[in-house]
mmCIF file of C-alpha atoms in Angstrom:
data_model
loop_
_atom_site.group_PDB
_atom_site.id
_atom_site.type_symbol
_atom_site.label_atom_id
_atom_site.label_comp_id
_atom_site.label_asym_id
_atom_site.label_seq_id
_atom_site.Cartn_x
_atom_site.Cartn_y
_atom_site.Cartn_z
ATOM 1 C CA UNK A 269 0.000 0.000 0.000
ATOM 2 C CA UNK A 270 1.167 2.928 -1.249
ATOM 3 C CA UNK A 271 0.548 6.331 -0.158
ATOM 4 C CA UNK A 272 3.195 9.311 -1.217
ATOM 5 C CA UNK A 273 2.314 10.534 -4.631
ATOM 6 C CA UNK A 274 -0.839 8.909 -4.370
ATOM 7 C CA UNK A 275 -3.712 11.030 -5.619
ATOM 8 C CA UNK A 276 -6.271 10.711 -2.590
ATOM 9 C CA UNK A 277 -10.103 10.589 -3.535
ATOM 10 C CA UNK A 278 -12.301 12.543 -1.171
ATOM 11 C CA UNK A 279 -15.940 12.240 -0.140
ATOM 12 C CA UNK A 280 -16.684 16.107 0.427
ATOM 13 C CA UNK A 281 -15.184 16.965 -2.861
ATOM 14 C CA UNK A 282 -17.725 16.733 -5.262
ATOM 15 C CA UNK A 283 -20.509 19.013 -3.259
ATOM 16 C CA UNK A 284 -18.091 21.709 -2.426
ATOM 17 C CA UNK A 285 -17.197 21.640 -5.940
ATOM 18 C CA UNK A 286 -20.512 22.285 -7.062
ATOM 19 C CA UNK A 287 -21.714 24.901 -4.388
ATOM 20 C CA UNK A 288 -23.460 22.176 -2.521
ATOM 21 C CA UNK A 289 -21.280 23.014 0.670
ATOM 22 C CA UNK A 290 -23.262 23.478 3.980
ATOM 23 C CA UNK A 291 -21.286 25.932 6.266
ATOM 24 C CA UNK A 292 -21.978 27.444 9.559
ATOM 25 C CA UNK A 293 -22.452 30.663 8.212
ATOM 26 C CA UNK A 294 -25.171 29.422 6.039
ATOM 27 C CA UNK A 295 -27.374 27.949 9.085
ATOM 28 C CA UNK A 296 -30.254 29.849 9.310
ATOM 29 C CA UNK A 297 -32.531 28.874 12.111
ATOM 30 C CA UNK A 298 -35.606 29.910 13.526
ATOM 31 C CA UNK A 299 -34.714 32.694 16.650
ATOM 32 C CA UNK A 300 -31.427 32.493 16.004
ATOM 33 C CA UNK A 301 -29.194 35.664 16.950
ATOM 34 C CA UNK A 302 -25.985 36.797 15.496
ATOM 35 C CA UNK A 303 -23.135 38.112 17.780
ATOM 36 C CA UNK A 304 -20.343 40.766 16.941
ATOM 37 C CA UNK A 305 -17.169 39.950 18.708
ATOM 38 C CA UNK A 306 -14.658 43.872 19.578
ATOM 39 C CA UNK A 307 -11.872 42.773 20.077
ATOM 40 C CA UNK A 308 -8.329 45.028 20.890
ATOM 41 C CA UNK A 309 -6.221 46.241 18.300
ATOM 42 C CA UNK A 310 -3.197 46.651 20.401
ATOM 43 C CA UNK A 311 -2.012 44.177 23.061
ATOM 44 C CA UNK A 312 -0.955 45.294 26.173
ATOM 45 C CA UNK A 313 -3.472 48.210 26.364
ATOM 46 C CA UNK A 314 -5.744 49.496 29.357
ATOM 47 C CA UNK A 315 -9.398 49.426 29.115
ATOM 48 C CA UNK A 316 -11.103 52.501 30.472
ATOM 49 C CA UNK A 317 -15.215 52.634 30.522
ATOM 50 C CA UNK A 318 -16.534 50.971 27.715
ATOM 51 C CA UNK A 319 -19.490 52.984 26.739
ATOM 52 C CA UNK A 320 -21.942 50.567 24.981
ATOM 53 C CA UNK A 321 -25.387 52.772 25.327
ATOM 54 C CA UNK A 322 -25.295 53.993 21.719
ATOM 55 C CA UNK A 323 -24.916 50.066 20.793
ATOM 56 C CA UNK A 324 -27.757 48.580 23.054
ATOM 57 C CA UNK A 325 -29.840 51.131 21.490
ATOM 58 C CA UNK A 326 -29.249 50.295 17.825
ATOM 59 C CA UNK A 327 -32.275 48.614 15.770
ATOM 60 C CA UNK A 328 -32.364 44.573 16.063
ATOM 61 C CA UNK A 329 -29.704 44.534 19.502
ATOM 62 C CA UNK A 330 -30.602 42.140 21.878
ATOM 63 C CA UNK A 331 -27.910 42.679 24.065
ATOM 64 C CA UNK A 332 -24.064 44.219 24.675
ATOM 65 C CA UNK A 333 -22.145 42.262 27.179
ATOM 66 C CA UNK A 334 -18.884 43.376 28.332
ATOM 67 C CA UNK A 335 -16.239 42.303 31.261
ATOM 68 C CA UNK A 336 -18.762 44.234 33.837
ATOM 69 C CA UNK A 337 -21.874 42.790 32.746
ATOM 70 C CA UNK A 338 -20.828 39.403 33.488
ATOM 71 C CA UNK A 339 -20.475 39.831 37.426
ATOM 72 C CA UNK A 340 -19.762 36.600 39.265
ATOM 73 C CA UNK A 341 -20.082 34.974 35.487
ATOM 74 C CA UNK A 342 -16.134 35.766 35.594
ATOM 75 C CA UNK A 343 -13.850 32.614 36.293
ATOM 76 C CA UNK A 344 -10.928 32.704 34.666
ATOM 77 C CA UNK A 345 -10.821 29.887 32.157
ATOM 78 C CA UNK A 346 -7.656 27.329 32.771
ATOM 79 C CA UNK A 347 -5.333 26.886 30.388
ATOM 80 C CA UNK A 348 -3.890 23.090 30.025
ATOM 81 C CA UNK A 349 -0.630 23.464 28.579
ATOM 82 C CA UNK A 350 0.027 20.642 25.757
ATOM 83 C CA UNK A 351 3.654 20.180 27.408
ATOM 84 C CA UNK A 352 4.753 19.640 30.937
ATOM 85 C CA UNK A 353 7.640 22.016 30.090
ATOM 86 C CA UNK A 354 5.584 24.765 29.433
ATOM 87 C CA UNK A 355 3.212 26.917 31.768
ATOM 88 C CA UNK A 356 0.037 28.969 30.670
ATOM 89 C CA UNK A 357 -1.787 31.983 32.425
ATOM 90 C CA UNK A 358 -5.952 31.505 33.068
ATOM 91 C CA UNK A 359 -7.686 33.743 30.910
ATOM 92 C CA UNK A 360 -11.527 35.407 30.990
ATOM 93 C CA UNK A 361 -13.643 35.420 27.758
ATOM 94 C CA UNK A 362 -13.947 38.987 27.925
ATOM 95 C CA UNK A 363 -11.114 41.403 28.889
ATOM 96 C CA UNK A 364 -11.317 43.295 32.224
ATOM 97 C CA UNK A 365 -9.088 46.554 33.184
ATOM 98 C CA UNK A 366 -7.039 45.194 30.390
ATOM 99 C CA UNK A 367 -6.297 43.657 26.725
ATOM 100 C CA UNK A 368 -2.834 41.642 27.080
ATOM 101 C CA UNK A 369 -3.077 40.359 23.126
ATOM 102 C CA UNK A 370 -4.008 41.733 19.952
ATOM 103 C CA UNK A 371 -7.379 40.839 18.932
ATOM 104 C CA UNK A 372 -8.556 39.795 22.533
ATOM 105 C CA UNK A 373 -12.276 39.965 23.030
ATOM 106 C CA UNK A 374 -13.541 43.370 24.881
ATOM 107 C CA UNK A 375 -17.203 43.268 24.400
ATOM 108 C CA UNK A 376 -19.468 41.594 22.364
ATOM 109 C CA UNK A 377 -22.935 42.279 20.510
ATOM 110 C CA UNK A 378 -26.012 40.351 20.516
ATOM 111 C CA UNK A 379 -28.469 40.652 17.577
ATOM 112 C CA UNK A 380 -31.279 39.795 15.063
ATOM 113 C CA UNK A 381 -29.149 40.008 12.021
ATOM 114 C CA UNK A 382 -25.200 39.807 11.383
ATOM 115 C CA UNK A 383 -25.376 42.978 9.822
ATOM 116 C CA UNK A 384 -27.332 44.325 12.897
ATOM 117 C CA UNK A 385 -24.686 43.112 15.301
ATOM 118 C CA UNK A 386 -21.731 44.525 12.971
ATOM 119 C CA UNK A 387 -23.394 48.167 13.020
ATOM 120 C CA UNK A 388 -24.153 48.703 16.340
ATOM 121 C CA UNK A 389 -20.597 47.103 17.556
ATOM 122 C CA UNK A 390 -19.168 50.331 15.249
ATOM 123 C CA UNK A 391 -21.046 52.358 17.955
ATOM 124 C CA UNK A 392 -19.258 50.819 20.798
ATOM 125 C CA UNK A 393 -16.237 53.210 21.449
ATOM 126 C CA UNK A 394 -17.197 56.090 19.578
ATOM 127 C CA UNK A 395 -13.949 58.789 18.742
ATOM 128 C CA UNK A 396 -15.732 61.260 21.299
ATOM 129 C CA UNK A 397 -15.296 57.856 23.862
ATOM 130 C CA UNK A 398 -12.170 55.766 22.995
ATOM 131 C CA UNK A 399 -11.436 53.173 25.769
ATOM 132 C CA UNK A 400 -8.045 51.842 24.385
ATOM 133 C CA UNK A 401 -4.752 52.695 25.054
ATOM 134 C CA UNK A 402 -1.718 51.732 24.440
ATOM 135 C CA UNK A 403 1.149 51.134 27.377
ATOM 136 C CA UNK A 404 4.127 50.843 25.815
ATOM 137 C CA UNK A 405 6.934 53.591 26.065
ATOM 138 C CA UNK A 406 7.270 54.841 22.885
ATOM 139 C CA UNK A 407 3.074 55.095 22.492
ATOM 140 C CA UNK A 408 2.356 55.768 25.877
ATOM 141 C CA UNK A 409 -0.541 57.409 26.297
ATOM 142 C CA UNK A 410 -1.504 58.029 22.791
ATOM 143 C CA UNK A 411 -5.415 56.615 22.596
ATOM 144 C CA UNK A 412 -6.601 54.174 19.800
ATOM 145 C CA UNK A 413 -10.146 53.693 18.269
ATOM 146 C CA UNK A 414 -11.500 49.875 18.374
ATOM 147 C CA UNK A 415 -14.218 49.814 16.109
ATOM 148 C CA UNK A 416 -12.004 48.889 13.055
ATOM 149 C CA UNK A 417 -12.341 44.928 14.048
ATOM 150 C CA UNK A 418 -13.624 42.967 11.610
ATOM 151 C CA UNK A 419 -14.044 39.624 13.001
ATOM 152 C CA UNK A 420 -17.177 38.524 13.743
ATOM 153 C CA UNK A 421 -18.989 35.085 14.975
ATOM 154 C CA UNK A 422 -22.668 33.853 15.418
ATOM 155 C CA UNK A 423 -24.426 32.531 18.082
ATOM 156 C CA UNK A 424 -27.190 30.514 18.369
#
């Protein structure tokens, strides 16, 4: 049996060829609500108040939910490191006072419609009401807007 330089038939091929594909972003059920993930553009950076009025407000929100709207929600989740050699830090789904990595989640919006959720997270962090900003030396101090995220997921 022979398997380098094989050609290798596959069962999914043929449907994704033709467009027959079912992906999770094509799942469309009855109730179901979209979420919009902000997450930090800069790592290291301290969180001030996240003002997320203008957001809950928007037409189609269900919901914002950030660090202080999950209360006694917040465990930190542990981290099993893959090698006995190597350590890991706990981590929260949302980040608190502040964002240690780039792209780290900071608040998240609930919604009717993805394109719902995607609008009203733009109104999270207005320029009047930046929360972001940066710690190191060179940048310190120097404030940065976090609405320019574009990554987004869905909830059920």
């Amino acid at each position: 049996m022979k398997f380098v330089g094989d050609r290798l038939l596959r069962k999914e091929d043929p449907r994704l060829v033709q467009g027959r594909g079912r992906y999770a972003g094509d799942i469309a059920l009855p109730g179901m609500l979209h979420a919009a993930i902000l997450r930090s553009p800069h790592a290291h950076a301290r969180i001030g108040a996240i003002d997320a009025e203008r957001a809950s407000k928007a037409p189609g929100v269900v919901g914002v939910v950030t660090f202080a709207d999950l209360n006694d929600a917040v465990r930190p989740l542990p981290i099993v490191p893959p090698h006995a050699a190597l350590s890991g830090k706990n981590f929260s789904l949302l980040a608190g006072d502040r964002a240690r990595f780039v792209g780290e989640a900071v608040a998240v919006v609930v919604a009717e419609t993805r394109d719902a959720a995607e609008d009203a997270r733009a109104l999270i962090d207005s320029p009047g009401s930046r929360c972001l900003r940066r710690r190191s030396r060179r940048l310190r101090g120097r404030r940065a807007c976090t609405t320019t995220s574009p990554t987004t997921s869905r909830a059920a």
